[in-house]
Amino acid sequence: MSAVTCVECGRAVQLVHRGWEAGDPAYCADHIALLDRDPRFIIPSAIKAAEKDLMQPSDELIDWCLPELTDMLGYLLPGTVTYGCAFPKNGKTAFLANNLAYWERQGVRPWVMPTESRPKGLVTRLACARANVSVDETMSRRLRKRADGGDAEAQDQLIRVAVAFSEMLHEHTTEGASIAIEPAPRLTRTIFKKSIQAAAAGGYGLVVVDHIDHVGADPDSGQSGYATSEAIQGDALEFAELYNLPLLLMSQLNTSRVNRDPLHCYKRPVPDWLWMKGPKDQIAHGMFGIYRPMQPDPDEKLMEAVKAQQAESWRIALPNTMGIADMLSRFAGARRDRTLHLHYEDGKISPRAALDQWAEQSGVHGIHTGSPSMWRAA
């Protein structure tokens, strides 16, 4: 073997570092600190990676199930982490299911870790989306009850869901998996790492966790749940960059941050409400909140009764409406704090008329907060 010389000064290197192979740069004792940090190698590698990102065809970018969402939230880009946030039972899974059904149709091949539900719950939502049947009616068993009672419409819908299950099973066995589901019901750092490694090895295009706060420490790790959760946020960015995958992490808003406000579910989410705000704020490429918007002009007496917990809070909400708030946009700061109202019914989300958006959002927030392209189109 020819003599090995230091790439910095040209002197002979007597001992190479562990893992060195022929052709790798070598450093003498005086310059060993440059190992893995030498700009002569780091900068060209970064330029090539950035150029590859820039040249990625736009039709390969991962968008959302509605153009209005993509316009406000941007694309899910490789190597980035996006957070979707909501209070408990406020629409995270419903929002996610609509997008998963869309991504499956688009050939994105998402890898999903549904820590709040079991795999059968997720595939039921996907089947309902295919069959255009209410997921609420199906999963509550009301659809089955109506069908057994002789309701012809319910019987037809039940058949359509069964057909959707058969189609999904056939596609899975003959064409390969268009979606993958991590079976572990609870995340640890080890499970998280292994699951993302499997997603990368299988060629999946997107990793989704619902939700990222449902974590536990590895056995014998000695870590608290808080420390584990904080570490997993850092792991998420590391793995996203290592495997060049987009990560969508659904997260929970912290009810202790809203001082027991009975109206908290109906207000536009802000980053300060986020569970473990600090670590998530630092690594997020994007962050959005999901909520139930209030009526633009609620009755004052009703509002006071709701605040005093003497009336049901749902009575001040806009019916069949899901609100999406941009909480952080790394490359589009002007979008921050904008909101979008979507129609929600029977588990499905769809656009609302632009004029309705204007009236509702200006009434609730006092400002024009809609999606820019939506207003141009209107």
Coordinates of C-alpha atoms in Angstrom, one line a residue:
M1 CA 0.0 0.0 0.0
S2 CA 1.3 3.4 -0.9
A3 CA 2.2 5.9 1.8
V4 CA -0.7 7.7 3.4
T5 CA -0.3 11.5 3.6
C6 CA -2.1 14.2 5.4
V7 CA -4.4 16.1 3.1
E8 CA -3.7 19.4 4.9
C9 CA 0.1 19.4 5.1
G10 CA 1.3 16.4 3.0
R11 CA 3.3 14.8 5.8
A12 CA 3.2 11.0 6.2
V13 CA 0.4 9.7 8.5
Q14 CA 1.6 6.9 10.7
L15 CA -1.8 5.9 12.2
V16 CA -5.1 6.5 10.4
H17 CA -8.4 7.0 12.3
R18 CA -10.7 4.1 13.0
G19 CA -13.0 3.3 10.1
W20 CA -10.6 4.8 7.5
E21 CA -10.6 3.1 4.1
A22 CA -8.3 3.6 1.1
G23 CA -9.2 6.8 -0.8
D24 CA -10.6 8.5 2.4
P25 CA -8.9 11.7 3.4
A26 CA -6.3 11.2 6.2
Y27 CA -4.9 13.7 8.7
C28 CA -1.8 13.9 10.8
A29 CA -1.8 14.4 14.5
D30 CA -1.6 18.2 14.1
H31 CA -4.7 18.3 11.8
I32 CA -6.8 15.5 13.1
A33 CA -9.3 18.1 14.4
L34 CA -10.4 18.6 10.8
L35 CA -11.7 15.0 10.5
D36 CA -15.4 15.1 9.5
R37 CA -15.2 19.0 9.5
D38 CA -12.9 19.8 6.6
P39 CA -14.6 22.5 4.4
R40 CA -12.9 21.1 1.3
F41 CA -15.2 18.1 1.6
I42 CA -18.2 19.4 3.6
I43 CA -19.0 22.4 1.3
P44 CA -18.9 20.5 -2.0
S45 CA -21.1 17.8 -0.5
A46 CA -23.6 20.4 0.8
I47 CA -23.7 22.1 -2.6
K48 CA -24.5 18.9 -4.4
A49 CA -27.2 18.1 -1.9
A50 CA -28.7 21.6 -2.2
E51 CA -28.6 21.4 -6.0
K52 CA -30.4 18.0 -5.9
D53 CA -33.1 19.5 -3.8
L54 CA -33.5 22.5 -6.1
M55 CA -33.7 20.3 -9.2
Q56 CA -36.4 18.0 -7.7
P57 CA -39.4 18.1 -10.1
S58 CA -42.3 20.0 -8.6
D59 CA -44.7 17.1 -9.3
E60 CA -42.7 15.0 -6.8
L61 CA -43.4 17.5 -4.0
I62 CA -45.8 16.3 -1.3
D63 CA -48.8 18.6 -1.1
W64 CA -52.0 18.5 1.0
C65 CA -55.4 17.2 0.2
L66 CA -56.8 20.6 -0.6
P67 CA -55.1 23.4 -2.6
E68 CA -56.1 25.9 0.1
L69 CA -54.1 23.9 2.6
T70 CA -51.0 23.7 0.4
D71 CA -51.2 27.4 -0.3
M72 CA -51.1 28.2 3.4
L73 CA -48.9 25.4 4.8
G74 CA -46.5 24.9 1.9
Y75 CA -45.1 21.5 0.9
L76 CA -43.9 18.7 3.1
L77 CA -40.2 18.9 2.1
P78 CA -37.5 16.2 2.4
G79 CA -35.3 16.5 5.5
T80 CA -37.8 18.7 7.4
V81 CA -40.1 18.3 10.4
T82 CA -43.7 19.7 10.4
Y83 CA -46.0 19.8 13.5
G84 CA -49.8 19.6 13.4
C85 CA -51.2 20.7 16.8
A86 CA -54.6 20.5 18.5
F87 CA -56.2 20.1 21.9
P88 CA -57.5 16.5 22.7
K89 CA -60.5 15.4 20.6
N90 CA -60.3 18.5 18.4
G91 CA -59.7 17.1 15.0
K92 CA -56.0 15.9 14.7
T93 CA -56.9 12.3 13.5
A94 CA -59.8 13.4 11.3
F95 CA -57.5 16.0 9.5
L96 CA -54.8 13.4 9.2
A97 CA -57.1 10.7 7.8
N98 CA -58.3 13.0 5.0
N99 CA -54.7 13.7 4.0
L100 CA -53.5 10.0 4.3
A101 CA -56.3 9.0 2.0
Y102 CA -55.2 11.6 -0.5
W103 CA -51.5 10.7 -0.2
E104 CA -52.3 7.1 -0.7
R105 CA -54.1 7.9 -4.0
Q106 CA -51.2 10.1 -5.0
G107 CA -48.7 7.3 -4.6
V108 CA -46.8 9.0 -1.7
R109 CA -46.6 5.8 0.3
P110 CA -46.8 7.2 3.9
W111 CA -45.4 5.3 6.8
V112 CA -47.7 5.9 9.8
M113 CA -47.2 5.5 13.5
P114 CA -50.7 5.8 15.0
T115 CA -49.9 5.8 18.7
E116 CA -53.5 7.0 19.6
S117 CA -55.3 4.2 17.7
R118 CA -54.7 0.7 16.5
P119 CA -54.0 -0.2 12.9
K120 CA -57.6 -1.4 12.3
G121 CA -58.9 2.1 13.2
L122 CA -56.7 3.8 10.6
V123 CA -57.6 1.3 7.8
T124 CA -61.3 1.8 8.7
R125 CA -60.9 5.6 8.2
L126 CA -59.1 5.0 4.8
A127 CA -61.8 2.6 3.7
C128 CA -64.5 5.1 4.6
A129 CA -62.7 7.7 2.6
R130 CA -62.6 5.4 -0.5
A131 CA -66.3 4.5 -0.1
N132 CA -67.4 8.1 0.6
V133 CA -69.1 7.0 3.8
S134 CA -69.2 8.8 7.1
V135 CA -66.3 7.5 9.3
D136 CA -68.2 8.7 12.4
E137 CA -71.3 6.6 11.5
T138 CA -69.1 3.6 10.7
M139 CA -66.8 3.6 13.7
S140 CA -69.6 4.4 16.2
R141 CA -71.5 1.3 14.8
R142 CA -74.5 3.5 14.1
L143 CA -74.2 2.6 10.4
R144 CA -74.4 -1.1 11.3
K145 CA -77.4 -0.6 13.6
R146 CA -79.2 1.3 10.9
A147 CA -78.4 -1.3 8.3
D148 CA -79.6 -4.1 10.5
G149 CA -82.8 -2.1 11.1
G150 CA -83.6 -2.2 7.4
D151 CA -82.3 1.2 6.3
A152 CA -81.5 0.7 2.6
E153 CA -79.1 3.6 2.4
A154 CA -77.1 2.3 5.4
Q155 CA -77.1 -1.2 3.9
D156 CA -75.6 0.3 0.6
Q157 CA -73.0 2.3 2.5
L158 CA -72.0 -0.8 4.5
I159 CA -71.5 -2.8 1.3
R160 CA -69.4 0.0 -0.1
V161 CA -67.1 0.0 3.0
A162 CA -66.8 -3.8 2.7
V163 CA -65.9 -3.4 -1.0
A164 CA -63.3 -0.8 -0.1
F165 CA -61.7 -3.2 2.4
S166 CA -61.6 -5.9 -0.3
E167 CA -59.9 -3.5 -2.7
M168 CA -57.4 -2.4 -0.2
L169 CA -56.5 -6.0 0.7
H170 CA -56.2 -7.0 -3.0
E171 CA -54.0 -4.0 -3.8
H172 CA -51.8 -4.7 -0.7
T173 CA -51.3 -8.4 -1.7
T174 CA -50.8 -7.9 -5.5
E175 CA -49.3 -4.4 -5.9
G176 CA -47.4 -3.9 -2.6
A177 CA -48.2 -1.7 0.3
S178 CA -49.3 1.8 -0.5
I179 CA -49.3 2.7 3.2
A180 CA -47.5 1.2 6.2
I181 CA -48.6 1.2 9.8
E182 CA -46.2 0.8 12.7
P183 CA -47.8 -1.7 15.1
A184 CA -46.2 -0.6 18.3
P185 CA -48.9 1.3 20.4
R186 CA -46.3 3.4 22.2
L187 CA -43.2 5.2 21.0
T188 CA -39.8 4.8 22.7
R189 CA -36.6 6.2 21.2
T190 CA -35.6 2.7 20.0
I191 CA -39.0 2.0 18.4
F192 CA -39.0 5.5 16.7
K193 CA -35.5 4.9 15.3
K194 CA -36.3 1.4 14.0
S195 CA -39.6 2.5 12.5
I196 CA -38.0 5.4 10.6
Q197 CA -35.1 3.1 9.4
A198 CA -37.8 0.7 8.1
A199 CA -39.6 3.5 6.3
A200 CA -36.4 4.6 4.6
A201 CA -35.4 1.0 3.7
G202 CA -38.8 0.4 2.2
G203 CA -38.8 3.5 0.1
Y204 CA -41.7 5.2 1.8
G205 CA -42.1 8.9 1.0
L206 CA -43.4 10.4 4.2
V207 CA -43.3 9.5 7.9
V208 CA -46.4 10.5 10.0
V209 CA -46.7 10.2 13.8
D210 CA -50.1 10.6 15.6
H211 CA -49.2 11.8 18.1
I212 CA -45.6 12.4 19.0
D213 CA -46.3 13.1 22.7
H214 CA -47.5 9.6 23.3
V215 CA -44.0 8.3 24.3
G216 CA -42.4 6.2 26.9
A217 CA -38.8 5.6 28.0
D218 CA -36.9 2.5 26.8
P219 CA -36.6 -0.2 29.5
D220 CA -33.6 0.4 31.8
S221 CA -32.9 3.8 30.2
G222 CA -33.5 5.7 33.4
Q223 CA -35.0 8.5 31.4
S224 CA -38.2 10.3 32.5
G225 CA -41.1 10.6 30.1
Y226 CA -40.3 14.3 29.7
A227 CA -36.7 13.7 28.9
T228 CA -37.6 11.0 26.4
S229 CA -40.1 13.3 24.7
E230 CA -37.5 16.0 24.4
A231 CA -34.9 13.6 23.0
I232 CA -37.4 12.3 20.4
Q233 CA -37.9 15.8 19.0
G234 CA -34.2 16.0 18.4
D235 CA -34.2 12.5 17.0
A236 CA -36.9 13.5 14.5
L237 CA -34.9 16.2 12.9
E238 CA -31.7 14.1 12.9
F239 CA -33.6 11.2 11.1
A240 CA -35.4 13.5 8.7
E241 CA -32.0 14.9 7.6
L242 CA -30.2 11.6 7.6
Y243 CA -32.8 9.8 5.5
N244 CA -34.0 12.9 3.5
L245 CA -37.6 12.2 4.5
P246 CA -40.3 14.7 5.5
L247 CA -41.8 14.0 8.9
L248 CA -45.3 15.1 9.9
L249 CA -45.7 14.9 13.7
M250 CA -49.1 15.5 15.2
S251 CA -48.8 17.0 18.7
Q252 CA -51.0 17.9 21.6
L253 CA -51.7 21.5 22.8
N254 CA -51.3 21.8 26.6
T255 CA -54.6 22.5 28.4
S256 CA -52.6 23.8 31.4
R257 CA -51.4 26.8 29.3
V258 CA -54.9 28.2 28.8
N259 CA -55.8 28.7 32.5
R260 CA -58.9 26.5 32.3
D261 CA -60.5 28.8 29.7
P262 CA -63.7 27.0 28.6
L263 CA -63.4 28.6 25.2
H264 CA -59.9 27.4 24.5
C265 CA -60.9 24.8 21.9
Y266 CA -62.6 27.6 19.8
K267 CA -59.7 30.0 19.7
R268 CA -56.9 30.1 17.1
P269 CA -54.0 28.1 18.5
V270 CA -50.7 29.9 19.3
P271 CA -47.2 28.4 19.8
D272 CA -47.2 29.2 23.6
W273 CA -50.0 26.6 24.0
L274 CA -47.8 23.8 22.6
W275 CA -46.7 20.9 24.8
M276 CA -42.9 21.1 25.1
K277 CA -42.8 24.3 23.0
G278 CA -39.1 25.0 23.2
P279 CA -37.7 21.9 21.5
K280 CA -40.5 21.8 18.9
D281 CA -40.1 25.4 18.1
Q282 CA -36.4 25.0 17.5
I283 CA -36.6 22.2 15.0
A284 CA -39.9 22.8 13.2
H285 CA -39.9 23.7 9.5
G286 CA -43.6 24.4 9.8
M287 CA -46.3 24.3 12.5
F288 CA -50.1 24.6 12.2
G289 CA -53.0 24.3 14.7
I290 CA -56.4 22.7 14.3
Y291 CA -59.4 24.1 16.1
R292 CA -63.2 24.7 16.1
P293 CA -63.8 28.3 15.1
M294 CA -66.4 30.4 17.0
Q295 CA -69.4 32.0 15.3
P296 CA -68.5 35.6 14.2
D297 CA -71.2 37.2 16.2
P298 CA -72.2 35.0 19.1
D299 CA -74.9 36.0 21.5
E300 CA -73.3 37.9 24.4
K301 CA -75.5 36.3 27.0
L302 CA -74.7 32.8 25.6
M303 CA -70.9 33.7 25.7
E304 CA -71.1 34.7 29.3
A305 CA -73.0 31.5 30.2
V306 CA -70.4 29.4 28.4
K307 CA -67.6 31.2 30.2
A308 CA -69.3 30.5 33.5
Q309 CA -69.8 26.9 32.4
Q310 CA -73.6 27.2 32.6
A311 CA -74.2 26.5 28.9
E312 CA -72.7 23.9 26.5
S313 CA -69.7 25.4 24.7
W314 CA -70.4 23.8 21.3
R315 CA -73.3 26.2 20.9
I316 CA -70.9 29.1 20.1
A317 CA -69.0 27.1 17.4
L318 CA -69.5 27.5 13.7
P319 CA -71.3 24.3 12.6
N320 CA -69.4 21.8 10.5
T321 CA -66.3 23.9 10.5
M322 CA -62.7 23.1 11.0
G323 CA -60.1 25.9 11.5
I324 CA -56.5 25.6 10.5
A325 CA -54.0 28.2 11.8
D326 CA -50.5 28.8 10.6
M327 CA -48.4 28.9 13.7
L328 CA -44.9 28.8 12.2
S329 CA -43.6 29.0 8.6
R330 CA -39.8 28.8 8.3
F331 CA -39.7 30.1 4.8
A332 CA -42.9 32.2 4.7
G333 CA -43.1 34.4 7.8
A334 CA -45.8 36.5 6.2
R335 CA -48.2 33.6 6.4
R336 CA -47.8 33.2 10.2
D337 CA -51.1 33.8 12.1
R338 CA -53.2 33.3 9.0
T339 CA -56.2 31.0 9.4
L340 CA -58.3 28.9 7.0
H341 CA -61.8 27.6 7.6
L342 CA -62.8 24.2 6.1
H343 CA -66.1 22.5 5.9
Y344 CA -66.2 19.3 8.0
E345 CA -69.0 16.7 7.8
D346 CA -69.1 13.0 8.2
G347 CA -65.4 12.8 8.7
K348 CA -64.6 14.6 5.5
I349 CA -63.0 18.1 5.0
S350 CA -63.7 20.3 2.0
P351 CA -63.3 24.0 1.0
R352 CA -65.6 26.7 2.2
A353 CA -66.8 29.6 0.0
A354 CA -64.4 32.5 0.0
L355 CA -67.1 35.0 1.0
D356 CA -68.0 32.8 4.0
Q357 CA -64.3 32.8 4.9
W358 CA -64.2 36.6 4.9
A359 CA -67.3 37.1 7.0
E360 CA -66.4 34.4 9.6
Q361 CA -62.7 35.2 10.0
S362 CA -63.0 39.0 10.0
G363 CA -65.8 38.7 12.5
V364 CA -63.9 36.4 14.9
H365 CA -60.4 37.8 14.6
G366 CA -61.0 41.4 13.4
I367 CA -58.5 40.9 10.6
H368 CA -58.4 39.4 7.1
T369 CA -56.6 36.1 7.7
G370 CA -57.5 33.9 4.8
S371 CA -55.2 32.1 2.4
P372 CA -53.8 34.5 -0.2
S373 CA -54.5 32.6 -3.3
M374 CA -58.0 31.8 -2.2
W375 CA -58.8 35.6 -2.1
R376 CA -57.3 36.1 -5.5
A377 CA -59.4 33.3 -6.9
A378 CA -62.5 34.8 -5.3

